[in-house]
PDB file of C-alpha atoms in Angstrom:
ATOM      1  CA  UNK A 131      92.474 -56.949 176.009  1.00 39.00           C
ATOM      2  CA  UNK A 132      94.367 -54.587 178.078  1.00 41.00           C
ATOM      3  CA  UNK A 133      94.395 -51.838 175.585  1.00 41.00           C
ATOM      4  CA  UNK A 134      90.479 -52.194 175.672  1.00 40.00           C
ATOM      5  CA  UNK A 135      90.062 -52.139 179.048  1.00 38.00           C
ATOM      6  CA  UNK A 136      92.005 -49.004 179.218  1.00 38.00           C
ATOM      7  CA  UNK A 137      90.144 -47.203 176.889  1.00 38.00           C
ATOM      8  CA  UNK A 138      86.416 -48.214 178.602  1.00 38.00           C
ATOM      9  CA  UNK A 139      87.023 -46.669 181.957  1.00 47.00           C
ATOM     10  CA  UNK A 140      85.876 -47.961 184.948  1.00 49.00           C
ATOM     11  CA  UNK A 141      82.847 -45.657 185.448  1.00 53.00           C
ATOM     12  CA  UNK A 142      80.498 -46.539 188.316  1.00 65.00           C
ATOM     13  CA  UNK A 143      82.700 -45.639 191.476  1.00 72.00           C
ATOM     14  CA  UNK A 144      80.908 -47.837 193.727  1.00 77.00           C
ATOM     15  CA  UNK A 145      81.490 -50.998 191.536  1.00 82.00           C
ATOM     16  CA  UNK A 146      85.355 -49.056 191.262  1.00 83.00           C
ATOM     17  CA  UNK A 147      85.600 -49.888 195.292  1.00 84.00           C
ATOM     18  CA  UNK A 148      84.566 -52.885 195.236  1.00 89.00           C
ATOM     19  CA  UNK A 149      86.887 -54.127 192.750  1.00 88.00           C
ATOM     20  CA  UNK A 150      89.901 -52.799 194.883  1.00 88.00           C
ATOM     21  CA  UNK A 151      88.119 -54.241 197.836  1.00 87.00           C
ATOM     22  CA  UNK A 152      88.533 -57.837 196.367  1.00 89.00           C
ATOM     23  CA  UNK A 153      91.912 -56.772 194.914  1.00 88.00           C
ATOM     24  CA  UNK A 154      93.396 -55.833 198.580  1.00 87.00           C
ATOM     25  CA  UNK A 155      91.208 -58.876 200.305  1.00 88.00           C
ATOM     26  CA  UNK A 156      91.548 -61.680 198.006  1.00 88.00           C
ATOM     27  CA  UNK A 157      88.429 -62.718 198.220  1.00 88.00           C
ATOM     28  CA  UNK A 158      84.892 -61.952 197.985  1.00 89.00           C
ATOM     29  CA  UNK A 159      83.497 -63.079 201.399  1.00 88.00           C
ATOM     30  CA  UNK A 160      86.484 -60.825 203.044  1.00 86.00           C
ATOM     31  CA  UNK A 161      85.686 -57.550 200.903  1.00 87.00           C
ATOM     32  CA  UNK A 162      81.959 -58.133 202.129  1.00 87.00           C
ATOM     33  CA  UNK A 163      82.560 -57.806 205.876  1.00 83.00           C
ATOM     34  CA  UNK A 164      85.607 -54.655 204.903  1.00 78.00           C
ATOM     35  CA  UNK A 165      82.739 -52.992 202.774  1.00 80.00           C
ATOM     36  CA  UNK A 166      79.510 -53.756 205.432  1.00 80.00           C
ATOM     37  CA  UNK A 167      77.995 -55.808 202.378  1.00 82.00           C
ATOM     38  CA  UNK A 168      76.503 -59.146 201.241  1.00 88.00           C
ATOM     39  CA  UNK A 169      78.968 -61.238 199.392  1.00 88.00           C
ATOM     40  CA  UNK A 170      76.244 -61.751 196.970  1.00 89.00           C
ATOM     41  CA  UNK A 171      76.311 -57.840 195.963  1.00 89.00           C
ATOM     42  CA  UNK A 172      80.415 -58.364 196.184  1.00 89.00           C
ATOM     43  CA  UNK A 173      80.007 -60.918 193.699  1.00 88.00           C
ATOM     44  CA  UNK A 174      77.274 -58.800 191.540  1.00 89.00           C
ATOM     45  CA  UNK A 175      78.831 -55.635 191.151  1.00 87.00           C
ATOM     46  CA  UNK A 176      81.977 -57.193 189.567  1.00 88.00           C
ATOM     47  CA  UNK A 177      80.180 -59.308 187.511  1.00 87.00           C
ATOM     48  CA  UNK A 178      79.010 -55.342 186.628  1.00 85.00           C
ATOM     49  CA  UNK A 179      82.263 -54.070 186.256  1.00 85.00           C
ATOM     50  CA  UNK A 180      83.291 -56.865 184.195  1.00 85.00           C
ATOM     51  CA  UNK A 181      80.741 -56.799 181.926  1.00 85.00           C
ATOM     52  CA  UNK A 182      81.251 -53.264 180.819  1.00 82.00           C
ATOM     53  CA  UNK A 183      84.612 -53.182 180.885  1.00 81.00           C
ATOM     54  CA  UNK A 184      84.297 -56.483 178.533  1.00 85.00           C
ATOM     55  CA  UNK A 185      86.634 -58.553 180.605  1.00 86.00           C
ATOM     56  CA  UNK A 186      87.516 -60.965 183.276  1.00 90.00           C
ATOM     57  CA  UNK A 187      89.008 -59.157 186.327  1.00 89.00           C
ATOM     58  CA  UNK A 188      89.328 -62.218 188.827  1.00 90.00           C
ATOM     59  CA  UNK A 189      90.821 -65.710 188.506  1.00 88.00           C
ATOM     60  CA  UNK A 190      89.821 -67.988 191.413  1.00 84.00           C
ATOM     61  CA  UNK A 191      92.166 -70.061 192.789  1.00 81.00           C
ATOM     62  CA  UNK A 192      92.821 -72.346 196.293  1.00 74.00           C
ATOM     63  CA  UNK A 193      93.738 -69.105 198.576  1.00 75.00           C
ATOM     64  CA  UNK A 194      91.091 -66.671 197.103  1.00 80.00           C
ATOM     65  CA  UNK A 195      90.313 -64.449 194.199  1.00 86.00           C
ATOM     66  CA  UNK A 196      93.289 -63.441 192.050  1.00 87.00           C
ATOM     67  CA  UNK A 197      93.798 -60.050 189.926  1.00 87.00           C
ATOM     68  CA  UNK A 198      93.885 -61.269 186.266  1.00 90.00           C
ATOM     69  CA  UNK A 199      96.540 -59.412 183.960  1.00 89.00           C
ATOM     70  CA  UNK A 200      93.082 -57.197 182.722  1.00 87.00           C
ATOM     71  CA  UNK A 201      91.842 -56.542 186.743  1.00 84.00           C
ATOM     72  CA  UNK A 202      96.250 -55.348 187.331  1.00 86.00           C
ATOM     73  CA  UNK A 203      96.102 -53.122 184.079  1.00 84.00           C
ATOM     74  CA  UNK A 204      93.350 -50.677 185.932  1.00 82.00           C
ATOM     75  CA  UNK A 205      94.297 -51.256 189.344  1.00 85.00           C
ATOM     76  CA  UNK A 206      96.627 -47.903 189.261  1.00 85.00           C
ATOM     77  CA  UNK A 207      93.227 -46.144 187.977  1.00 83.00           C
ATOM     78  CA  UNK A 208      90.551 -47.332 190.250  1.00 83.00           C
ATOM     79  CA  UNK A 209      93.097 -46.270 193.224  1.00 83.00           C
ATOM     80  CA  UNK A 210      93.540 -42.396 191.244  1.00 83.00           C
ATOM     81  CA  UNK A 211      89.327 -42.691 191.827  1.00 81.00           C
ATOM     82  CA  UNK A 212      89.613 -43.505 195.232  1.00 79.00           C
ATOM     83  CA  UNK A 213      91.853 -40.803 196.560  1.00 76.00           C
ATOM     84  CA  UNK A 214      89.485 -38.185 194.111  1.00 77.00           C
ATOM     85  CA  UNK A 215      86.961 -39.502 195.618  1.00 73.00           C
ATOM     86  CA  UNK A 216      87.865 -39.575 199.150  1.00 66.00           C
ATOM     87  CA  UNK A 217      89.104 -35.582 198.490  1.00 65.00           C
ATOM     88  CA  UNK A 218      86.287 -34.731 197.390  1.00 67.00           C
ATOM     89  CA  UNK A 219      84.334 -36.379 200.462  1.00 61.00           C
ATOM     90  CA  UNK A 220      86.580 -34.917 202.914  1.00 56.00           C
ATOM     91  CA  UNK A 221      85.654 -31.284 201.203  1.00 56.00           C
ATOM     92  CA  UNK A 222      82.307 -31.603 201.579  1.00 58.00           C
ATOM     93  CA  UNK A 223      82.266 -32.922 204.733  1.00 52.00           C
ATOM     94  CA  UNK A 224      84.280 -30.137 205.944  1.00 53.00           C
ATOM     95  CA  UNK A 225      81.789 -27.425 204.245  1.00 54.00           C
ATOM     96  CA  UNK A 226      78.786 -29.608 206.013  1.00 63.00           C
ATOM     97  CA  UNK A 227      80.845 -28.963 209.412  1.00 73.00           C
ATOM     98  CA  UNK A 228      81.243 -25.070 208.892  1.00 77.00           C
ATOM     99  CA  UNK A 229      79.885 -22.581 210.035  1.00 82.00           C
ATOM    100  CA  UNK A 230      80.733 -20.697 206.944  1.00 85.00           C
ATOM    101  CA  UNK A 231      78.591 -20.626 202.882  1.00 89.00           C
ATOM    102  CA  UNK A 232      74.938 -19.431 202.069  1.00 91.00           C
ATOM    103  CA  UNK A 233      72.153 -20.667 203.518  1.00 93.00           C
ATOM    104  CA  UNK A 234      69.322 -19.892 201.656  1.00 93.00           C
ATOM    105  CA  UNK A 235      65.646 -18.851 203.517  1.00 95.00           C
ATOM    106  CA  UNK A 236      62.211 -18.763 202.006  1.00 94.00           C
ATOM    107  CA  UNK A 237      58.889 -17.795 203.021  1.00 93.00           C
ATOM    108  CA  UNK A 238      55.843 -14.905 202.962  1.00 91.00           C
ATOM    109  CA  UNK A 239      57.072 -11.263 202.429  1.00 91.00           C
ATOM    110  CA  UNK A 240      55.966 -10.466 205.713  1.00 90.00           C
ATOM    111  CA  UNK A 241      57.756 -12.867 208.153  1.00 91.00           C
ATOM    112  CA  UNK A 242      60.719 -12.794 206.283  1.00 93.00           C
ATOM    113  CA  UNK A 243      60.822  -9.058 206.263  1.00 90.00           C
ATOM    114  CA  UNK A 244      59.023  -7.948 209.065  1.00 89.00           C
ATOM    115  CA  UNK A 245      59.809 -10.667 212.039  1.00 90.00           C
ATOM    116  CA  UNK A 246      63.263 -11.910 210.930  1.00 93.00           C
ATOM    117  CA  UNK A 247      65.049  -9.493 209.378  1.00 93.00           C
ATOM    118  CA  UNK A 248      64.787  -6.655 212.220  1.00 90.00           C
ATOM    119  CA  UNK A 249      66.244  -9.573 213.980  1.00 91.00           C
ATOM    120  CA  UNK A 250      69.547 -10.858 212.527  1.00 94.00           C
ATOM    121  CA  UNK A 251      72.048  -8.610 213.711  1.00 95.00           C
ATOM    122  CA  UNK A 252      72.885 -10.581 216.605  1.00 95.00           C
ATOM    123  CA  UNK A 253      73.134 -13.695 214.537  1.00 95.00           C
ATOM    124  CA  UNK A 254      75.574 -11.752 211.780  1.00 95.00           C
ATOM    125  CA  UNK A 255      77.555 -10.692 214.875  1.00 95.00           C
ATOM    126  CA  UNK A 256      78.002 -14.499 216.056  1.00 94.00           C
ATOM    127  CA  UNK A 257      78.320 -16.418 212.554  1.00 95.00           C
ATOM    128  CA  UNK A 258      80.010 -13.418 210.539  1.00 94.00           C
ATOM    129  CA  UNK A 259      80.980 -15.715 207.796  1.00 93.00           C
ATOM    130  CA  UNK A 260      77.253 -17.325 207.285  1.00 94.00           C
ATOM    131  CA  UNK A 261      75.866 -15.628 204.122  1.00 94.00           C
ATOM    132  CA  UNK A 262      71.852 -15.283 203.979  1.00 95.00           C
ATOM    133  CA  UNK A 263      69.855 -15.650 200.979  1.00 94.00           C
ATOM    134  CA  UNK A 264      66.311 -14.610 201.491  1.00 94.00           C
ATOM    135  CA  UNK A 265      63.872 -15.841 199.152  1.00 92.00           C
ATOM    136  CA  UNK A 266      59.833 -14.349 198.938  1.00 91.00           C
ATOM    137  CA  UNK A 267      57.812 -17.125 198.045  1.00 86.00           C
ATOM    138  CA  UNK A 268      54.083 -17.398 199.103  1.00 79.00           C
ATOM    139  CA  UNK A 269      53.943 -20.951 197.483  1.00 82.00           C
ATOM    140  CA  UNK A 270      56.019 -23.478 199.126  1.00 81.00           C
ATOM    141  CA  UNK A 271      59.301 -24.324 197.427  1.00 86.00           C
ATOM    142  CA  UNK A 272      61.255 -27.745 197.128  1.00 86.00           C
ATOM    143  CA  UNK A 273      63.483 -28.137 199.900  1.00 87.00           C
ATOM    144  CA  UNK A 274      64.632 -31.491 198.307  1.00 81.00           C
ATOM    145  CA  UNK A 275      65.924 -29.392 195.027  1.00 77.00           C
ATOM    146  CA  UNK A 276      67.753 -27.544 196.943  1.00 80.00           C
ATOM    147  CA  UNK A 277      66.196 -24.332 196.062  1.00 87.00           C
ATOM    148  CA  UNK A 278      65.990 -23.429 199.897  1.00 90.00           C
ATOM    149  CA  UNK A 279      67.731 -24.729 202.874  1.00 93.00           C
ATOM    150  CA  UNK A 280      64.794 -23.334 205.622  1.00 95.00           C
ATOM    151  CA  UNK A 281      61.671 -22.626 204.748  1.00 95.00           C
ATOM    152  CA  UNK A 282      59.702 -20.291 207.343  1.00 95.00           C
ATOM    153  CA  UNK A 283      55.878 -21.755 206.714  1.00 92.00           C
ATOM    154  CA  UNK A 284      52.548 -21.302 207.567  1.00 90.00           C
ATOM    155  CA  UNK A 285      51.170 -24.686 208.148  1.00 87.00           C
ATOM    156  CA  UNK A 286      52.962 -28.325 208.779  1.00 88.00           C
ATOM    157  CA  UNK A 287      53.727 -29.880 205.687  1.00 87.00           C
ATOM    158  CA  UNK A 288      53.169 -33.341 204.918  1.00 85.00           C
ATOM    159  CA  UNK A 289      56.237 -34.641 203.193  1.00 86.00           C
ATOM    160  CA  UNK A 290      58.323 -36.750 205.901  1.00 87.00           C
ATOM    161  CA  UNK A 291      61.403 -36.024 204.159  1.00 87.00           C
ATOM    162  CA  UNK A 292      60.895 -32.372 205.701  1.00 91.00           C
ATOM    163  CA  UNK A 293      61.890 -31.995 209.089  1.00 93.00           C
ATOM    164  CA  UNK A 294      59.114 -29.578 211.090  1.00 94.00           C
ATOM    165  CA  UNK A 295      59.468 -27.593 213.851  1.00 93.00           C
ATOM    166  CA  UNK A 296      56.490 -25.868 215.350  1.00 92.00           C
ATOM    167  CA  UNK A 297      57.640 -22.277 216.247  1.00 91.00           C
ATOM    168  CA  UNK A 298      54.429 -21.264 217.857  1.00 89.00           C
ATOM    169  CA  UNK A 299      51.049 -19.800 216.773  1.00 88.00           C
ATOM    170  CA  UNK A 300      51.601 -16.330 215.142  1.00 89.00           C
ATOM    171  CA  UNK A 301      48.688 -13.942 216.809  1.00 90.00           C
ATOM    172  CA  UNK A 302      47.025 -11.467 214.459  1.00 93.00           C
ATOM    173  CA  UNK A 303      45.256  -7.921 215.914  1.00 94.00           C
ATOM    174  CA  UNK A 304      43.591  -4.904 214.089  1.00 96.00           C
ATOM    175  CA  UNK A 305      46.219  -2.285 213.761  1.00 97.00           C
ATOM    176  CA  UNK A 306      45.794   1.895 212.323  1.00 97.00           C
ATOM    177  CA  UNK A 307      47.845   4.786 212.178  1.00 97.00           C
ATOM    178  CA  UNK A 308      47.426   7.622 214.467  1.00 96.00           C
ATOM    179  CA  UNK A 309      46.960  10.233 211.767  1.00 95.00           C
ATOM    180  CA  UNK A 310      43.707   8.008 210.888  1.00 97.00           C
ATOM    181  CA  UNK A 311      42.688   7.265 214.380  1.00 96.00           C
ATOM    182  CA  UNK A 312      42.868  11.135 214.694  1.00 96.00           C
ATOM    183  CA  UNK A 313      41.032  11.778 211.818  1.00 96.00           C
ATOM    184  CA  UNK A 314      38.352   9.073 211.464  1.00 96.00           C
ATOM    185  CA  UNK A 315      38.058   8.093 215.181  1.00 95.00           C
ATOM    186  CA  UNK A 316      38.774   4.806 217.119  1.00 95.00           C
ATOM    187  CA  UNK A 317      36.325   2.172 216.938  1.00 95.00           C
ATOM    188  CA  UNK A 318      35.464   0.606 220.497  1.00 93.00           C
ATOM    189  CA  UNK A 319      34.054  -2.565 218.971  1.00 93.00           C
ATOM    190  CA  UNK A 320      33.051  -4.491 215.594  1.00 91.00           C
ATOM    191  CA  UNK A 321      29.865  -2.627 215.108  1.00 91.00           C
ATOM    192  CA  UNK A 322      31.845   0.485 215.136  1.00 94.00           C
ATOM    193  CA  UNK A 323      33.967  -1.201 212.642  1.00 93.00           C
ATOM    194  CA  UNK A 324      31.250  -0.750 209.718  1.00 92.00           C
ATOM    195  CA  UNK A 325      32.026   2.998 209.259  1.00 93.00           C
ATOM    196  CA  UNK A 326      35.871   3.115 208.834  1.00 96.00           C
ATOM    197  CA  UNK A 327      37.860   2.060 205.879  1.00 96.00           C
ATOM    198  CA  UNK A 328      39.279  -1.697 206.179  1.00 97.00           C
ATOM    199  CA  UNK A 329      42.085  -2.935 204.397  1.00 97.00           C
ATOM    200  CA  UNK A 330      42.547  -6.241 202.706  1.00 96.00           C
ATOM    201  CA  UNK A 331      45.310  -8.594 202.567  1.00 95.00           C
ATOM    202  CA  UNK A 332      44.446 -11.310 199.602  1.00 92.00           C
ATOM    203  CA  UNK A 333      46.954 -13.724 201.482  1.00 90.00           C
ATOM    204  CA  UNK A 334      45.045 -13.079 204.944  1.00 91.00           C
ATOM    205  CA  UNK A 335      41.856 -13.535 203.256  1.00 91.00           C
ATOM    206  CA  UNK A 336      42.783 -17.239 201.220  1.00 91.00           C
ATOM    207  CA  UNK A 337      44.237 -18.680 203.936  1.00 89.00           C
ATOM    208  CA  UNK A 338      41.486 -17.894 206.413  1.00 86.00           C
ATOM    209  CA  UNK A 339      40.158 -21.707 207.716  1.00 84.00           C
ATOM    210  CA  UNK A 340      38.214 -20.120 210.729  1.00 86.00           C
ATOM    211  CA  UNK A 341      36.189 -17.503 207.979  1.00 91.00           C
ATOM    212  CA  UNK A 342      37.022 -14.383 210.718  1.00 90.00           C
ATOM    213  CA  UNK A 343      38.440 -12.191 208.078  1.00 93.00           C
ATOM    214  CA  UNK A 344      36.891 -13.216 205.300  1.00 93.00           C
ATOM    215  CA  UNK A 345      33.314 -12.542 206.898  1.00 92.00           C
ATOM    216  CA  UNK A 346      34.874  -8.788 207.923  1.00 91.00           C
ATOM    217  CA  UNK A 347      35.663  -8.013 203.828  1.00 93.00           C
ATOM    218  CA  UNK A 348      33.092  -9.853 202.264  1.00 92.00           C
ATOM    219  CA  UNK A 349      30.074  -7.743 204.781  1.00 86.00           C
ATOM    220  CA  UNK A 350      32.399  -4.450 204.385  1.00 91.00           C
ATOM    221  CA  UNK A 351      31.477  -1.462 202.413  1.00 90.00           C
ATOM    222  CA  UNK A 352      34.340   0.327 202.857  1.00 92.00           C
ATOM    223  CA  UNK A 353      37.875  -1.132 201.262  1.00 95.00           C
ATOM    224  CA  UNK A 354      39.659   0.948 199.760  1.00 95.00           C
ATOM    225  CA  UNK A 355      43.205  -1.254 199.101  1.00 95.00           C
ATOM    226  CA  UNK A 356      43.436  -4.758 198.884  1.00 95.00           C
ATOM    227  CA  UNK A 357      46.977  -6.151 198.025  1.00 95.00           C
ATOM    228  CA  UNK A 358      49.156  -9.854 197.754  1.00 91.00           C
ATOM    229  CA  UNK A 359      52.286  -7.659 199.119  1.00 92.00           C
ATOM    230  CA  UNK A 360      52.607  -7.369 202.954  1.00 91.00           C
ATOM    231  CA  UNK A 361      55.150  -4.446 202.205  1.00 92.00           C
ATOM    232  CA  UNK A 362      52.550  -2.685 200.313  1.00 94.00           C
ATOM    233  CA  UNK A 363      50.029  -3.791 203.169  1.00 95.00           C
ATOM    234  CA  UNK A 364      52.043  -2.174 206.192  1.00 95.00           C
ATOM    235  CA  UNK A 365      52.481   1.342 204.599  1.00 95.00           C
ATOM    236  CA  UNK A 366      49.054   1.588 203.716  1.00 96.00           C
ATOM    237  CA  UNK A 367      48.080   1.027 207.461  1.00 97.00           C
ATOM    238  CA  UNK A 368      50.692   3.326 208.540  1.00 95.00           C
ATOM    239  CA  UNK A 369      49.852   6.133 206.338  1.00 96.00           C
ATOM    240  CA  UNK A 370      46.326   6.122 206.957  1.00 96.00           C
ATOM    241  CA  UNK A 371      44.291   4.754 204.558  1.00 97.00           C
ATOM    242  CA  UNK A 372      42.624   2.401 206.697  1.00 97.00           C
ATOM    243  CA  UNK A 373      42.636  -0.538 209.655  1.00 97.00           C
ATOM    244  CA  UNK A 374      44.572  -3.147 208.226  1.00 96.00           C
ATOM    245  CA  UNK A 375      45.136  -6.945 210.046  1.00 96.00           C
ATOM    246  CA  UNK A 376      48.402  -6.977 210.992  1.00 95.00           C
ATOM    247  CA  UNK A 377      50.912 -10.103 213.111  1.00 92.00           C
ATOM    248  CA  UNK A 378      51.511  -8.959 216.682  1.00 89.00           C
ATOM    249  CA  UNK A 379      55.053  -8.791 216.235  1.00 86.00           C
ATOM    250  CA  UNK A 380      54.209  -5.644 213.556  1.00 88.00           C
ATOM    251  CA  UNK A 381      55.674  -3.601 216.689  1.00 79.00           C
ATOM    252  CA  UNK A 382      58.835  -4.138 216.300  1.00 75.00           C
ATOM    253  CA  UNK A 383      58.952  -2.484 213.009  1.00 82.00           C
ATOM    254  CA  UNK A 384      55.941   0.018 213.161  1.00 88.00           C
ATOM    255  CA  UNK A 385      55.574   0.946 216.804  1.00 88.00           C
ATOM    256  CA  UNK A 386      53.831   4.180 215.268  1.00 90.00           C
ATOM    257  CA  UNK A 387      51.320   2.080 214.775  1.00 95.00           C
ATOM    258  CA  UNK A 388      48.010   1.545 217.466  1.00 95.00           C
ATOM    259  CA  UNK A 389      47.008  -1.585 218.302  1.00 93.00           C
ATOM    260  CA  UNK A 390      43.410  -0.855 218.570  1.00 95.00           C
ATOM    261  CA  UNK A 391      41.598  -3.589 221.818  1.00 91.00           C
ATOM    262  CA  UNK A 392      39.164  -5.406 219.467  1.00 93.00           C
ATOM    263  CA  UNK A 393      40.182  -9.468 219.466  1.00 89.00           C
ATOM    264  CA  UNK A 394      39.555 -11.193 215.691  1.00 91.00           C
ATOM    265  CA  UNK A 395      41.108 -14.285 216.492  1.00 91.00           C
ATOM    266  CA  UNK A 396      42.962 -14.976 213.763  1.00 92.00           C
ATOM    267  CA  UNK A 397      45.693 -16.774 214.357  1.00 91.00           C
ATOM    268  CA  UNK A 398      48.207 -19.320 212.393  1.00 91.00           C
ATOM    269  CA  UNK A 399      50.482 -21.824 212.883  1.00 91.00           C
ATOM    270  CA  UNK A 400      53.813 -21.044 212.089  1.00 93.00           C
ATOM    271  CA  UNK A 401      56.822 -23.794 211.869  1.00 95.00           C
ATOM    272  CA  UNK A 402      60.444 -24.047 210.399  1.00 95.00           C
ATOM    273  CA  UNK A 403      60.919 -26.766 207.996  1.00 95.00           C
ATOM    274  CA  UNK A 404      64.399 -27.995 206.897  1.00 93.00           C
ATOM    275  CA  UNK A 405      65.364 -31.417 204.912  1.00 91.00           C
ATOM    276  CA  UNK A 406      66.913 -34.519 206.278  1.00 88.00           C
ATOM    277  CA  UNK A 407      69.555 -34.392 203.759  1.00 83.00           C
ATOM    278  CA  UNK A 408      70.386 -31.270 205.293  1.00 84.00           C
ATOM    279  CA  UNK A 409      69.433 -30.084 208.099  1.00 83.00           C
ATOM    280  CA  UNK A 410      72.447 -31.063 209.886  1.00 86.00           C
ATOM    281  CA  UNK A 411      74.974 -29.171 208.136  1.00 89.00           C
ATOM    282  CA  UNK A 412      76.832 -26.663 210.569  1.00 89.00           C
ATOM    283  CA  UNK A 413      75.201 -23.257 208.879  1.00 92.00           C
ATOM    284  CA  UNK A 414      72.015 -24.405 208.856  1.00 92.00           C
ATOM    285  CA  UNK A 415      71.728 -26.143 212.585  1.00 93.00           C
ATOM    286  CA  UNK A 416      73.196 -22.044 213.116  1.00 94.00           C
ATOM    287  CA  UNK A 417      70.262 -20.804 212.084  1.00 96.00           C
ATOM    288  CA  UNK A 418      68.080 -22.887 212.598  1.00 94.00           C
ATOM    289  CA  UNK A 419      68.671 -22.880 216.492  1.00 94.00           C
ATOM    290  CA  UNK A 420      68.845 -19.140 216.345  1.00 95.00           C
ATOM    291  CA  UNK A 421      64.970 -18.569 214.555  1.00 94.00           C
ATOM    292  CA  UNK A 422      64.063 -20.984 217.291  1.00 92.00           C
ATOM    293  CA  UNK A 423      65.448 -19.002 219.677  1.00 91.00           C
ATOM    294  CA  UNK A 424      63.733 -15.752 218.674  1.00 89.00           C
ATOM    295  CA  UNK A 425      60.248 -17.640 219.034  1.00 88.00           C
ATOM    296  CA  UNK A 426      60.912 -18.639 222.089  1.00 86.00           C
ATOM    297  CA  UNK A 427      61.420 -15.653 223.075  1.00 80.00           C
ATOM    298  CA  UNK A 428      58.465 -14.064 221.591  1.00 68.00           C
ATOM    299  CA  UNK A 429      56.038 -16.913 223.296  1.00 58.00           C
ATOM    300  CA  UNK A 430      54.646 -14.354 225.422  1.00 50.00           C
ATOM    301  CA  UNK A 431      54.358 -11.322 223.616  1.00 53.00           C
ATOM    302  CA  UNK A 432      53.050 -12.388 220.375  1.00 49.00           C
ATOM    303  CA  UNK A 433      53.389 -16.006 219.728  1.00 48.00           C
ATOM    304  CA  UNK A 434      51.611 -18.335 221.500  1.00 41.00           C
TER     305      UNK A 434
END
């Protein structure tokens, strides 16, 4: 029986620490209140651990439970488990506590590369060791499946596993390049709009609730570009081939380009979303607290 036992393996670690939680105890009742459990789960993950190991572990006499000579043959195993297992909690909760590892950041072409990137020198200068990963996704990906850690987003999503944090309401304006302006003149208002060359953004134009763009493009004659890529977007408008809808913020990147005074209202909410699981790990709460930080302090300029 022993030999057989040995060769099984004890498997499930959580049935592994219970089983040394009776063995040190003596008893199920007292391995209950050292575990924060029921006796009746005490008592039903051994009956697991003795079923697959194909043997009785416990022999219950007057004082308690007592290690049969099958339950003493694996004892020296299940404690090799528990220090592995306690190293390897002690690892990762030391990497959770770091400020240290990748963090990995998704979201549209644009805010990624046009608001936050010009921005992260201070935040390399503070958290040197803090590796970021930037991901371009228009389409949200699974924070749960780890395939980002913060997610920059344009609307509050719905799953409550996701944290959300409103950063404010990104403010949109009609932007153009002085070499047009000089060229094709500056339009005082929306009338004057109809004879220059307007530029379309296909991710402007989708997510458009309030219909404000889309009524500009779909009533325009003149459009000569219309791109998914807010790279390709921002050097069109700033080497002239039209007015293009830019975020506010644009200046910090282009300050060639002219804001021209003509109000579209388009605006859109932008938040930060992170994951329970981990959104308090040391790297992220970083980071986190620093984007926050950066909206705050563009409330008045060009978040709202």
């Amino acid at each position: 029986m022993q030999k057989r036992v040995r060769e099984l393996g004890l498997g499930d670690w959580d049935d592994v620490r219970v089983f040394l939680a009776v063995t040190r105890s003596g008893s199920f009742s007292r391995a209950a209140e050292m575990l924060g459990a029921t006796q009746s789960t005490v008592s039903r993950r051994i009956q697991s651990l003795e079923e697959r190991l194909g043997a009785k572990l416990f022999d219950r006499h007057a004082q308690g439970m007592r290690p049969t000579p099958a339950a003493r043959a694996v004892i020296r195993r299940a404690e090799l488990m528990e220090t592995q297992a306690q190293s390897i909690e002690r690892a990762l909760v030391g990497s959770d506590m770091e400020t240290q590892g990748s963090v990995r950041v998704t979201g549209t072409e644009g805010i990624l590369s046009c608001w936050l990137v010009p921005r992260l020198q201070p935040f390399r200068e503070d958290f040197p060791e803090i590796r970021i990963e930037l991901i371009i996704a228009d389409k949200p990906l699974n924070l749960g499946a780890r395939e980002a850690d913060i997610a920059l987003r344009f609307g509050e999503p719905a799953d409550p596993r996701l944290i959300s944090r409103e950063l404010g309401q990104v403010h949109f304006g009609l932007f153009a390049a002085r070499t047009y302006l000089e060229r094709c003149g500056q339009p005082e208002s929306f009338t004057d709009l109809r004879d220059h060359a307007i530029l379309n953004h296909s991710n402007y134009y989708d997510a458009d609730t309030d219909d404000v763009w889309r009524r500009l493009i779909d009533d325009h004659a003149q459009l000569p570009l219309h791109t998914n890529s807010s790279i390709s977007y921002l050097h069109a408008v700033r080497h002239g081939l039209g007015i293009g809808l830019l975020p506010l913020y644009i200046d910090g990147v282009a300050p060639e380009l002219v804001s021209l005074d003509l109000n579209i209202g388009y605006v859109r909410d932008l938040f930060m979303v992170t994951h329970r699981e981990t959104d308090k790990r040391a790297r992220i709460q970083a980071l986190t607290q620093y984007v926050k930080t950066l909206a705050e302090q563009g409330l008045h300029h060009w978040f709202l």
